[in-house]
């Protein structure tokens, strides 16, 4: 133990401020769960490669504090002074703080990893879980380099020779594939996130480096006994997913993720010159999209057709690990005819990626209206919940699933719960479809629960504190602004609006202010290089030579 004191004279009727800095330097951390396999369980924290010790931290960081605080305040002020609804600004900004909690960390090589959440004493659910991190958007739109490093880990280390992407990556990376399990939604969503991160960054080198394994991950769907073994564009095999169970038979959750992955793969394949593969993906996308609309849409929402395998031999060995249902002839833990809150999660990410509609547009709109009709709860007193109570008393929410019709005897485990990451996914979907009142209401209901009185406003929980999935809230910023950015073709787009909108692409950020005749595009951090600028009402400007805007600069564009 020790103490630290300073001597200061405080004259009468005056005050003095004394600042103490607490710095730390813990160079090592343990791997997710230490193993006895001869591999060192110690990891080195990234910051230990930047500073020699805690004193070095103090010497280097303290002089930078005024500048760092100034940049932070500039970011926050630009964001909160934009014309986004207050509840959206709060949800997005407060949840982005998860990136600075113990949910997340970087190793010595700079790569970024995350638990699903944390307990009071450590991380919960290891491995940068693909089917959880699928949902969040804050990392990609605020720190593109960190997001790309996750793709490097997934396709540079965690994908095996068959194309199976481990949905939990081991550490150190010599153990990357030790978990030896995949998740259908996690694998498909990761392909879409690869496309998103490439578009935001324009990192062709990374795409070309990882494309062979991205392609393998797509082809993995078609292995014997796999998710789409008959290669008809419809997932109907044994599909482990974020509900921590396996679905059997075609369903909207995995089916639409699959369609999104096919579209993303089509675009990446065409760019890399793999025209044949691009055509294959396009053909399967069109076939699968048509089939899902014709066979899963019941007039109100998309349902799950449970198709039990005839034999365990019909399931690829790599998909059998962790099998939950003991009776494959009548599998437990299925969605069935329920109305699932995030059945359109693949469409949510497709909109963010600019990949268009994956199924019929009107069916998408109707489905979101049905989620409000069947899953919305004005209070939580009347419905029985046998699982975790994230919502209490008169609090409002969207429950995971409702059953207007037949319900399986044993549905998937979490069907009576309400969890914010899933609610945000539905809410953002509503914003994209012009159902703005409903979308904002659902976001407000979440933030009313995390109001600082009942719960910590910076800590939306699921399986742990500061849960990664809740950063799906950043998707509302993208949806309401209509923001689309491609560093690949140097284009930027917004929805038409009156006022100011905050924008960010992961390496730069600023504000876009629109009036009747002009757009003022400012860059506060980073830089922009644009060949075209457009509004989604078909207004488009193409520049004779690329427009470059540096930090601290702005461009005024005439849109008359």
Coordinates of C-alpha atoms in Angstrom, one line a residue:
X1 CA 0.0 0.0 0.0
X2 CA 1.1 3.6 -0.6
X3 CA -0.2 7.1 -0.6
X4 CA 0.3 10.1 -2.8
X5 CA -0.1 13.7 -1.7
X6 CA 0.6 17.2 -3.0
X7 CA 1.1 20.4 -1.1
X8 CA -1.0 23.4 -2.2
X9 CA -1.9 26.7 -0.6
X10 CA -5.5 27.7 -0.8
X11 CA -6.1 31.4 0.1
X12 CA -9.3 32.5 1.8
X13 CA -12.3 32.8 -0.5
X14 CA -10.7 30.9 -3.3
X15 CA -10.2 27.3 -4.6
X16 CA -7.5 25.2 -6.3
X17 CA -7.9 22.2 -8.5
X18 CA -5.5 19.3 -8.1
X19 CA -5.5 16.5 -10.7
X20 CA -4.3 13.0 -10.1
X21 CA -3.8 10.5 -12.9
X22 CA -4.2 6.8 -12.5
X23 CA -2.4 4.9 -15.2
X24 CA -1.9 1.2 -15.5
X25 CA 0.0 -1.4 -17.5
X26 CA -0.9 -5.0 -17.3
X27 CA 0.9 -6.5 -20.3
X28 CA -0.6 -10.0 -20.2
X29 CA -4.1 -11.4 -20.2
X30 CA -5.3 -15.0 -20.3
X31 CA -6.9 -16.7 -23.3
X32 CA -10.7 -17.1 -23.2
X33 CA -10.5 -20.3 -21.2
X34 CA -7.0 -21.6 -20.4
X35 CA -6.3 -25.1 -21.8
X36 CA -3.7 -27.7 -21.0
X37 CA -2.6 -28.4 -24.5
X38 CA 1.0 -27.2 -24.5
X39 CA 0.1 -23.8 -26.0
X40 CA 0.9 -20.8 -23.9
X41 CA -2.4 -19.4 -22.4
X42 CA -1.0 -15.9 -22.0
X43 CA -1.8 -13.2 -24.5
X44 CA -0.3 -9.7 -24.7
X45 CA -2.5 -6.7 -24.6
X46 CA -2.1 -4.4 -27.6
X47 CA -1.4 -1.4 -25.4
X48 CA 1.6 -3.2 -23.9
X49 CA 3.2 -2.9 -27.4
X50 CA 2.7 0.9 -27.3
X51 CA 3.9 1.7 -23.8
X52 CA 6.8 0.3 -21.7
X53 CA 5.1 0.6 -18.3
X54 CA 2.5 2.7 -16.4
X55 CA 4.9 5.6 -16.1
X56 CA 5.4 5.6 -19.8
X57 CA 1.7 5.8 -20.2
X58 CA 1.6 8.8 -18.0
X59 CA 4.4 10.6 -19.8
X60 CA 3.0 10.0 -23.3
X61 CA -0.8 10.3 -22.7
X62 CA -1.1 13.1 -20.2
X63 CA 0.3 15.7 -22.6
X64 CA -2.3 14.5 -25.2
X65 CA -5.3 14.7 -22.9
X66 CA -6.5 18.2 -24.0
X67 CA -6.4 17.1 -27.6
X68 CA -8.0 13.8 -27.0
X69 CA -10.8 15.4 -24.9
X70 CA -11.3 18.0 -27.6
X71 CA -11.7 15.3 -30.3
X72 CA -14.1 13.3 -28.1
X73 CA -16.2 16.4 -27.4
X74 CA -16.2 17.3 -31.1
X75 CA -17.5 13.9 -32.0
X76 CA -20.2 13.9 -29.3
X77 CA -21.3 17.4 -30.0
X78 CA -21.5 16.8 -33.8
X79 CA -23.5 13.7 -33.1
X80 CA -25.9 15.0 -30.5
X81 CA -26.5 18.3 -32.4
X82 CA -27.6 16.5 -35.5
X83 CA -31.3 16.3 -36.3
X84 CA -31.7 12.6 -35.5
X85 CA -34.4 11.8 -33.0
X86 CA -33.1 12.1 -29.4
X87 CA -33.9 8.5 -28.6
X88 CA -31.9 7.3 -31.5
X89 CA -28.9 9.4 -30.6
X90 CA -29.1 8.1 -27.0
X91 CA -29.4 4.5 -28.0
X92 CA -26.6 4.6 -30.5
X93 CA -24.2 6.7 -28.5
X94 CA -24.7 5.0 -25.1
X95 CA -24.3 1.5 -26.5
X96 CA -21.2 2.4 -28.4
X97 CA -19.5 2.7 -25.0
X98 CA -19.4 -1.1 -25.0
X99 CA -16.4 -0.9 -27.3
X100 CA -14.5 0.6 -24.3
X101 CA -15.6 -2.0 -21.8
X102 CA -14.1 -5.4 -20.9
X103 CA -16.4 -7.0 -23.5
X104 CA -13.7 -6.0 -26.0
X105 CA -9.9 -6.2 -26.2
X106 CA -7.0 -6.2 -28.7
X107 CA -4.1 -8.6 -28.8
X108 CA -0.4 -7.7 -29.5
X109 CA -0.9 -7.9 -33.2
X110 CA -3.7 -5.2 -33.0
X111 CA -6.5 -7.7 -33.8
X112 CA -9.8 -7.0 -32.2
X113 CA -11.8 -9.6 -30.2
X114 CA -14.9 -9.6 -28.1
X115 CA -16.8 -11.6 -25.6
X116 CA -20.6 -11.6 -26.0
X117 CA -20.8 -9.7 -22.7
X118 CA -19.3 -9.7 -19.2
X119 CA -20.1 -10.9 -15.8
X120 CA -19.1 -9.0 -12.6
X121 CA -15.7 -10.7 -12.7
X122 CA -14.9 -11.8 -16.3
X123 CA -16.1 -12.3 -19.8
X124 CA -19.1 -14.4 -20.8
X125 CA -19.4 -16.5 -24.0
X126 CA -16.1 -16.4 -25.7
X127 CA -14.8 -16.2 -29.2
X128 CA -16.1 -13.1 -31.0
X129 CA -19.2 -15.2 -31.5
X130 CA -20.3 -14.7 -35.1
X131 CA -24.1 -15.1 -34.6
X132 CA -24.0 -12.4 -31.9
X133 CA -21.6 -9.9 -33.5
X134 CA -23.6 -10.2 -36.7
X135 CA -26.1 -7.8 -35.3
X136 CA -23.9 -4.9 -34.2
X137 CA -23.0 -2.0 -36.5
X138 CA -21.1 0.4 -34.3
X139 CA -17.6 -1.1 -34.8
X140 CA -17.8 -1.0 -38.6
X141 CA -19.1 2.5 -38.8
X142 CA -16.8 4.0 -36.1
X143 CA -13.6 1.9 -36.3
X144 CA -13.4 0.2 -39.6
X145 CA -9.9 -1.1 -39.0
X146 CA -11.1 -3.0 -35.9
X147 CA -14.0 -4.5 -37.8
X148 CA -11.7 -5.6 -40.7
X149 CA -9.4 -7.3 -38.2
X150 CA -12.4 -9.5 -37.2
X151 CA -12.8 -10.5 -40.8
X152 CA -9.1 -11.3 -41.0
X153 CA -9.4 -13.6 -38.0
X154 CA -12.5 -15.3 -39.3
X155 CA -11.2 -16.0 -42.8
X156 CA -7.5 -16.0 -42.1
X157 CA -7.6 -18.3 -39.1
X158 CA -11.0 -19.6 -38.1
X159 CA -12.2 -21.1 -41.4
X160 CA -11.1 -24.7 -42.1
X161 CA -10.2 -26.4 -45.4
X162 CA -13.9 -27.4 -45.9
X163 CA -15.1 -23.8 -45.5
X164 CA -16.5 -24.2 -42.0
X165 CA -16.2 -21.0 -40.1
X166 CA -15.9 -21.6 -36.4
X167 CA -18.5 -19.4 -34.7
X168 CA -16.2 -19.0 -31.7
X169 CA -12.6 -18.4 -32.4
X170 CA -9.9 -19.8 -30.1
X171 CA -7.0 -17.9 -28.6
X172 CA -4.1 -17.7 -29.1
X173 CA -4.8 -18.1 -32.8
X174 CA -3.0 -21.4 -32.9
X175 CA -6.3 -22.6 -31.4
X176 CA -8.5 -20.7 -33.8
X177 CA -10.4 -23.7 -35.0
X178 CA -10.4 -25.7 -31.8
X179 CA -14.1 -25.1 -31.1
X180 CA -14.9 -27.0 -34.3
X181 CA -18.5 -25.9 -34.6
X182 CA -20.3 -23.5 -37.0
X183 CA -23.6 -21.6 -36.9
X184 CA -25.6 -21.1 -40.1
X185 CA -26.6 -17.5 -39.3
X186 CA -23.1 -16.6 -38.0
X187 CA -21.4 -17.9 -41.1
X188 CA -23.8 -16.2 -43.5
X189 CA -23.8 -13.0 -41.6
X190 CA -20.0 -12.9 -41.6
X191 CA -20.0 -13.1 -45.4
X192 CA -22.3 -10.1 -45.5
X193 CA -20.1 -8.3 -43.0
X194 CA -17.0 -9.0 -45.2
X195 CA -18.8 -7.2 -48.0
X196 CA -19.9 -4.3 -45.8
X197 CA -16.3 -3.8 -44.4
X198 CA -14.8 -4.0 -47.9
X199 CA -17.3 -1.4 -49.2
X200 CA -16.7 1.0 -46.3
X201 CA -12.9 0.7 -46.5
X202 CA -12.2 0.1 -50.2
X203 CA -9.6 -2.4 -48.9
X204 CA -9.1 -4.4 -52.1
X205 CA -6.0 -6.0 -50.8
X206 CA -7.9 -7.5 -47.9
X207 CA -10.7 -8.7 -50.1
X208 CA -8.3 -10.5 -52.5
X209 CA -6.4 -12.0 -49.6
X210 CA -9.5 -13.4 -47.9
X211 CA -11.7 -14.1 -50.9
X212 CA -10.7 -17.8 -51.3
X213 CA -11.9 -18.6 -47.8
X214 CA -14.9 -16.4 -48.1
X215 CA -15.8 -18.4 -51.2
X216 CA -15.2 -21.6 -49.4
X217 CA -17.5 -20.4 -46.6
X218 CA -20.2 -19.9 -49.1
X219 CA -19.6 -23.2 -50.8
X220 CA -19.8 -24.9 -47.4
X221 CA -23.6 -24.5 -47.6
X222 CA -23.7 -27.1 -50.4
X223 CA -21.7 -30.0 -48.8
X224 CA -23.4 -33.4 -48.6
X225 CA -25.7 -33.3 -45.6
X226 CA -25.2 -29.5 -45.4
X227 CA -27.5 -26.5 -45.0
X228 CA -28.5 -26.5 -48.7
X229 CA -27.2 -29.8 -49.9
X230 CA -29.5 -29.9 -52.9
X231 CA -28.3 -26.4 -53.9
X232 CA -31.7 -24.9 -54.5
X233 CA -31.2 -21.6 -52.7
X234 CA -33.1 -22.7 -49.6
X235 CA -31.5 -23.6 -46.3
X236 CA -33.2 -26.7 -44.9
X237 CA -30.5 -28.7 -43.2
X238 CA -29.4 -28.8 -39.6
X239 CA -29.0 -25.1 -38.8
X240 CA -27.3 -24.2 -35.5
X241 CA -28.2 -20.5 -34.7
X242 CA -28.2 -17.7 -32.2
X243 CA -31.0 -19.3 -30.3
X244 CA -28.4 -21.8 -29.2
X245 CA -30.3 -24.7 -30.9
X246 CA -30.6 -26.2 -34.3
X247 CA -33.5 -25.6 -36.6
X248 CA -34.5 -28.3 -39.1
X249 CA -36.2 -27.2 -42.3
X250 CA -36.6 -23.9 -44.2
X251 CA -37.2 -20.8 -42.0
X252 CA -36.9 -17.0 -42.5
X253 CA -34.1 -16.4 -40.0
X254 CA -31.4 -18.5 -41.7
X255 CA -33.1 -18.5 -45.1
X256 CA -32.8 -14.7 -45.5
X257 CA -29.3 -14.6 -44.0
X258 CA -28.5 -17.1 -46.7
X259 CA -30.0 -14.9 -49.4
X260 CA -28.0 -11.9 -48.1
X261 CA -24.7 -14.0 -48.2
X262 CA -25.5 -15.1 -51.8
X263 CA -26.0 -11.4 -52.8
X264 CA -22.8 -10.3 -51.0
X265 CA -20.8 -13.2 -52.6
X266 CA -22.2 -12.4 -56.0
X267 CA -20.9 -8.8 -55.7
X268 CA -17.5 -9.8 -54.3
X269 CA -17.0 -12.6 -56.9
X270 CA -17.8 -10.3 -59.8
X271 CA -15.3 -7.7 -58.5
X272 CA -12.6 -10.3 -58.2
X273 CA -13.2 -11.6 -61.7
X274 CA -14.9 -14.9 -60.6
X275 CA -17.8 -14.4 -63.0
X276 CA -18.9 -18.1 -62.9
X277 CA -19.3 -18.1 -59.2
X278 CA -21.1 -14.7 -59.3
X279 CA -23.6 -16.2 -61.7
X280 CA -24.1 -19.3 -59.5
X281 CA -24.8 -17.1 -56.5
X282 CA -27.2 -14.9 -58.4
X283 CA -29.1 -18.0 -59.7
X284 CA -29.5 -19.4 -56.2
X285 CA -30.5 -16.1 -54.8
X286 CA -33.3 -15.6 -57.3
X287 CA -34.5 -19.2 -56.9
X288 CA -34.3 -19.1 -53.1
X289 CA -36.0 -15.7 -52.8
X290 CA -38.9 -16.8 -54.9
X291 CA -39.3 -20.0 -53.0
X292 CA -39.3 -18.3 -49.6
X293 CA -42.0 -15.8 -50.6
X294 CA -44.1 -18.6 -52.1
X295 CA -43.7 -21.2 -49.3
X296 CA -42.9 -19.5 -46.1
X297 CA -44.9 -16.2 -46.2
X298 CA -48.3 -16.9 -44.7
X299 CA -49.9 -13.6 -45.6
X300 CA -48.7 -11.9 -42.4
X301 CA -45.1 -13.1 -41.8
X302 CA -42.6 -15.8 -42.6
X303 CA -42.9 -19.1 -40.9
X304 CA -40.6 -22.1 -40.3
X305 CA -41.5 -25.4 -42.0
X306 CA -40.1 -28.1 -39.7
X307 CA -38.6 -30.9 -41.7
X308 CA -37.1 -33.6 -39.5
X309 CA -34.2 -35.5 -41.1
X310 CA -34.9 -39.1 -42.0
X311 CA -31.7 -40.3 -40.4
X312 CA -28.8 -38.8 -38.5
X313 CA -26.7 -40.0 -41.5
X314 CA -28.4 -37.2 -43.5
X315 CA -26.6 -34.6 -41.5
X316 CA -23.1 -33.7 -42.3
X317 CA -20.8 -34.8 -39.4
X318 CA -19.5 -31.2 -39.0
X319 CA -23.0 -30.1 -38.2
X320 CA -23.8 -32.8 -35.5
X321 CA -21.6 -31.3 -32.7
X322 CA -23.6 -29.7 -30.0
X323 CA -26.9 -31.2 -31.2
X324 CA -29.6 -30.1 -28.7
X325 CA -32.7 -32.2 -29.7
X326 CA -32.5 -35.8 -28.7
X327 CA -35.4 -36.9 -30.9
X328 CA -34.5 -36.0 -34.5
X329 CA -37.8 -37.6 -35.7
X330 CA -39.7 -34.9 -33.8
X331 CA -37.1 -32.3 -33.0
X332 CA -37.5 -30.0 -30.0
X333 CA -36.6 -26.3 -29.8
X334 CA -38.0 -25.2 -33.2
X335 CA -39.6 -21.9 -34.2
X336 CA -42.5 -23.5 -36.2
X337 CA -45.3 -21.2 -37.1
X338 CA -44.2 -18.5 -34.7
X339 CA -43.8 -14.8 -35.6
X340 CA -40.1 -14.3 -34.8
X341 CA -38.9 -10.8 -33.8
X342 CA -35.7 -10.9 -35.9
X343 CA -36.9 -13.0 -38.8
X344 CA -35.8 -10.2 -41.2
X345 CA -32.3 -9.8 -39.6
X346 CA -30.7 -10.7 -43.0
X347 CA -32.7 -8.0 -44.6
X348 CA -31.7 -5.5 -41.9
X349 CA -28.0 -6.0 -42.8
X350 CA -28.8 -6.1 -46.5
X351 CA -30.3 -2.6 -46.3
X352 CA -27.2 -1.4 -44.3
X353 CA -24.9 -2.9 -47.0
X354 CA -26.9 -1.5 -49.9
X355 CA -27.7 -5.0 -51.3
X356 CA -31.4 -4.3 -51.9
X357 CA -34.4 -6.4 -51.0
X358 CA -33.8 -10.1 -50.5
X359 CA -37.5 -11.1 -50.6
X360 CA -40.6 -9.3 -51.8
X361 CA -40.7 -5.7 -50.6
X362 CA -44.4 -5.7 -49.7
X363 CA -43.9 -9.0 -47.8
X364 CA -41.1 -7.4 -45.8
X365 CA -43.3 -4.4 -44.9
X366 CA -46.2 -6.6 -43.9
X367 CA -44.0 -8.8 -41.8
X368 CA -42.8 -5.9 -39.8
X369 CA -46.3 -4.7 -39.2
X370 CA -47.2 -8.2 -38.0
X371 CA -44.3 -8.2 -35.6
X372 CA -45.8 -5.1 -34.1
X373 CA -49.2 -6.7 -34.1
X374 CA -48.2 -10.0 -32.5
X375 CA -44.9 -9.4 -30.6
X376 CA -45.5 -6.0 -29.0
X377 CA -46.3 -6.0 -25.3
X378 CA -47.7 -2.9 -23.5
X379 CA -46.6 -4.5 -20.2
X380 CA -45.0 -7.7 -19.0
X381 CA -47.5 -8.7 -16.3
X382 CA -49.8 -10.8 -18.3
X383 CA -47.5 -13.1 -20.3
X384 CA -45.7 -16.0 -18.6
X385 CA -41.9 -16.0 -19.1
X386 CA -40.0 -19.1 -18.0
X387 CA -36.6 -17.7 -18.9
X388 CA -34.7 -14.6 -18.1
X389 CA -36.5 -11.4 -17.1
X390 CA -35.0 -8.5 -19.0
X391 CA -38.4 -6.8 -18.9
X392 CA -40.5 -6.3 -15.8
X393 CA -43.9 -5.1 -14.7
X394 CA -45.4 -2.4 -16.9
X395 CA -42.4 -2.1 -19.2
X396 CA -43.0 -2.3 -22.9
X397 CA -41.1 -4.6 -25.3
X398 CA -41.1 -6.8 -28.4
X399 CA -41.0 -10.4 -27.3
X400 CA -38.8 -12.9 -29.2
X401 CA -41.7 -14.9 -30.7
X402 CA -45.4 -15.0 -30.5
X403 CA -47.7 -17.8 -31.7
X404 CA -51.0 -16.6 -33.2
X405 CA -51.4 -20.2 -34.5
X406 CA -50.0 -23.5 -33.7
X407 CA -47.1 -23.6 -31.2
X408 CA -44.5 -26.5 -30.9
X409 CA -44.7 -28.3 -27.6
X410 CA -41.1 -27.2 -26.9
X411 CA -40.3 -24.0 -28.9
X412 CA -36.8 -22.6 -29.0
X413 CA -35.6 -21.6 -25.5
X414 CA -35.9 -17.8 -25.5
X415 CA -39.3 -17.4 -27.2
X416 CA -40.9 -15.6 -24.1
X417 CA -38.0 -13.2 -23.5
X418 CA -37.3 -9.7 -24.8
X419 CA -33.7 -8.7 -25.6
X420 CA -32.6 -5.3 -26.8
X421 CA -30.4 -6.4 -29.7
X422 CA -33.2 -8.3 -31.3
X423 CA -35.7 -5.4 -30.7
X424 CA -33.3 -2.9 -32.3
X425 CA -33.1 -5.2 -35.4
X426 CA -36.8 -5.1 -35.8
X427 CA -37.0 -1.4 -35.1
X428 CA -34.3 -0.5 -37.6
X429 CA -36.1 -2.7 -40.2
X430 CA -39.3 -0.6 -39.5
X431 CA -37.3 2.6 -40.0
X432 CA -36.1 1.4 -43.4
X433 CA -39.6 0.5 -44.5
X434 CA -41.0 3.9 -43.6
X435 CA -42.7 2.6 -40.4
X436 CA -41.0 5.4 -38.5
X437 CA -43.5 5.8 -35.7
X438 CA -43.3 2.1 -34.8
X439 CA -39.6 1.9 -35.1
X440 CA -39.0 4.9 -32.9
X441 CA -41.5 3.7 -30.3
X442 CA -39.6 0.4 -29.9
X443 CA -36.3 2.2 -29.5
X444 CA -37.9 4.5 -26.9
X445 CA -39.3 1.5 -25.0
X446 CA -35.8 0.1 -24.7
X447 CA -34.3 3.3 -23.5
X448 CA -37.2 3.8 -21.1
X449 CA -36.1 0.5 -19.5
X450 CA -32.5 1.6 -19.4
X451 CA -33.3 5.1 -18.1
X452 CA -30.5 5.4 -15.5
X453 CA -33.0 4.9 -12.7
X454 CA -34.1 1.3 -13.2
X455 CA -31.0 0.2 -15.1
X456 CA -27.6 1.4 -16.2
X457 CA -28.2 3.4 -19.4
X458 CA -24.7 2.4 -20.7
X459 CA -25.2 -1.3 -20.1
X460 CA -27.9 -3.1 -22.1
X461 CA -27.7 -6.7 -20.9
X462 CA -28.4 -10.0 -22.5
X463 CA -26.0 -12.9 -21.7
X464 CA -23.9 -10.5 -19.6
X465 CA -23.3 -6.9 -19.1
X466 CA -22.4 -4.5 -22.0
X467 CA -23.7 -7.0 -24.5
X468 CA -22.3 -6.7 -28.0
X469 CA -25.6 -7.3 -29.8
X470 CA -27.1 -4.1 -28.4
X471 CA -24.8 -2.1 -30.7
X472 CA -27.3 -2.9 -33.4
X473 CA -28.7 0.4 -32.2
X474 CA -26.2 2.2 -34.5
X475 CA -28.2 0.8 -37.4
X476 CA -30.9 3.3 -36.6
X477 CA -28.5 6.1 -37.4
X478 CA -27.7 4.6 -40.8
X479 CA -31.4 3.9 -41.5
X480 CA -32.8 7.3 -40.7
X481 CA -30.1 9.2 -42.6
X482 CA -30.3 6.9 -45.5
X483 CA -26.5 6.8 -45.5
X484 CA -24.7 4.7 -48.0
X485 CA -21.0 4.9 -48.7
X486 CA -18.7 2.9 -50.9
X487 CA -15.0 3.5 -50.9
X488 CA -14.8 1.0 -53.7
X489 CA -16.6 3.3 -56.2
X490 CA -16.1 6.5 -54.2
X491 CA -19.8 7.2 -53.8
X492 CA -21.9 8.6 -50.9
X493 CA -25.7 8.8 -50.6
X494 CA -28.3 10.1 -48.1
X495 CA -32.0 10.2 -47.9
X496 CA -33.5 13.6 -48.6
X497 CA -34.1 15.5 -45.4
X498 CA -34.2 19.1 -44.0
X499 CA -31.5 19.7 -41.5
X500 CA -28.3 18.0 -40.4
X501 CA -27.3 14.4 -40.2
X502 CA -24.2 12.9 -38.6
X503 CA -22.4 10.4 -40.9
X504 CA -19.4 8.0 -40.3
X505 CA -17.8 5.4 -42.5
X506 CA -15.4 3.9 -40.0
X507 CA -12.4 6.0 -40.9
X508 CA -13.9 9.5 -41.3
X509 CA -16.9 11.3 -39.9
X510 CA -18.7 14.6 -40.2
X511 CA -22.1 16.2 -40.8
X512 CA -24.3 16.5 -43.9
X513 CA -26.7 19.5 -43.9
X514 CA -29.4 19.7 -46.5
X515 CA -31.6 22.6 -47.6
X516 CA -33.9 23.0 -50.6
X517 CA -31.1 23.7 -53.1
X518 CA -27.8 22.8 -51.5
X519 CA -26.0 20.1 -49.5
X520 CA -23.2 21.1 -47.2
X521 CA -20.9 18.1 -46.6
X522 CA -18.4 18.6 -43.8
X523 CA -15.6 16.3 -42.6
X524 CA -14.5 16.7 -39.0
X525 CA -12.2 13.7 -38.9
X526 CA -10.4 11.7 -41.7
X527 CA -10.9 12.5 -45.3
X528 CA -13.3 11.8 -48.2
X529 CA -12.7 11.1 -51.8
X530 CA -15.9 11.2 -53.8
X531 CA -16.7 10.5 -57.5
X532 CA -20.4 10.8 -57.0
X533 CA -23.0 12.0 -54.4
X534 CA -26.6 11.2 -54.5
X535 CA -29.9 11.5 -52.6
X536 CA -32.3 8.6 -52.7
X537 CA -35.0 10.7 -54.4
X538 CA -32.8 10.2 -57.6
X539 CA -30.8 13.4 -57.3
X540 CA -27.3 12.5 -58.3
X541 CA -24.1 14.5 -58.8
X542 CA -21.1 13.0 -60.7
X543 CA -17.8 14.9 -60.4
X544 CA -15.5 15.3 -63.4
X545 CA -12.6 14.6 -61.1
X546 CA -12.9 13.1 -57.6
X547 CA -13.9 15.6 -54.9
X548 CA -11.5 15.5 -52.0
X549 CA -12.6 16.8 -48.6
X550 CA -10.0 16.9 -45.7
X551 CA -10.7 17.1 -42.0
X552 CA -11.9 20.6 -41.2
X553 CA -13.1 21.3 -44.7
X554 CA -16.6 21.2 -46.3
X555 CA -18.0 21.1 -49.7
X556 CA -21.3 22.9 -50.8
X557 CA -23.1 20.9 -53.5
X558 CA -25.8 22.4 -55.7
X559 CA -28.7 19.9 -56.0
X560 CA -31.2 22.0 -57.9

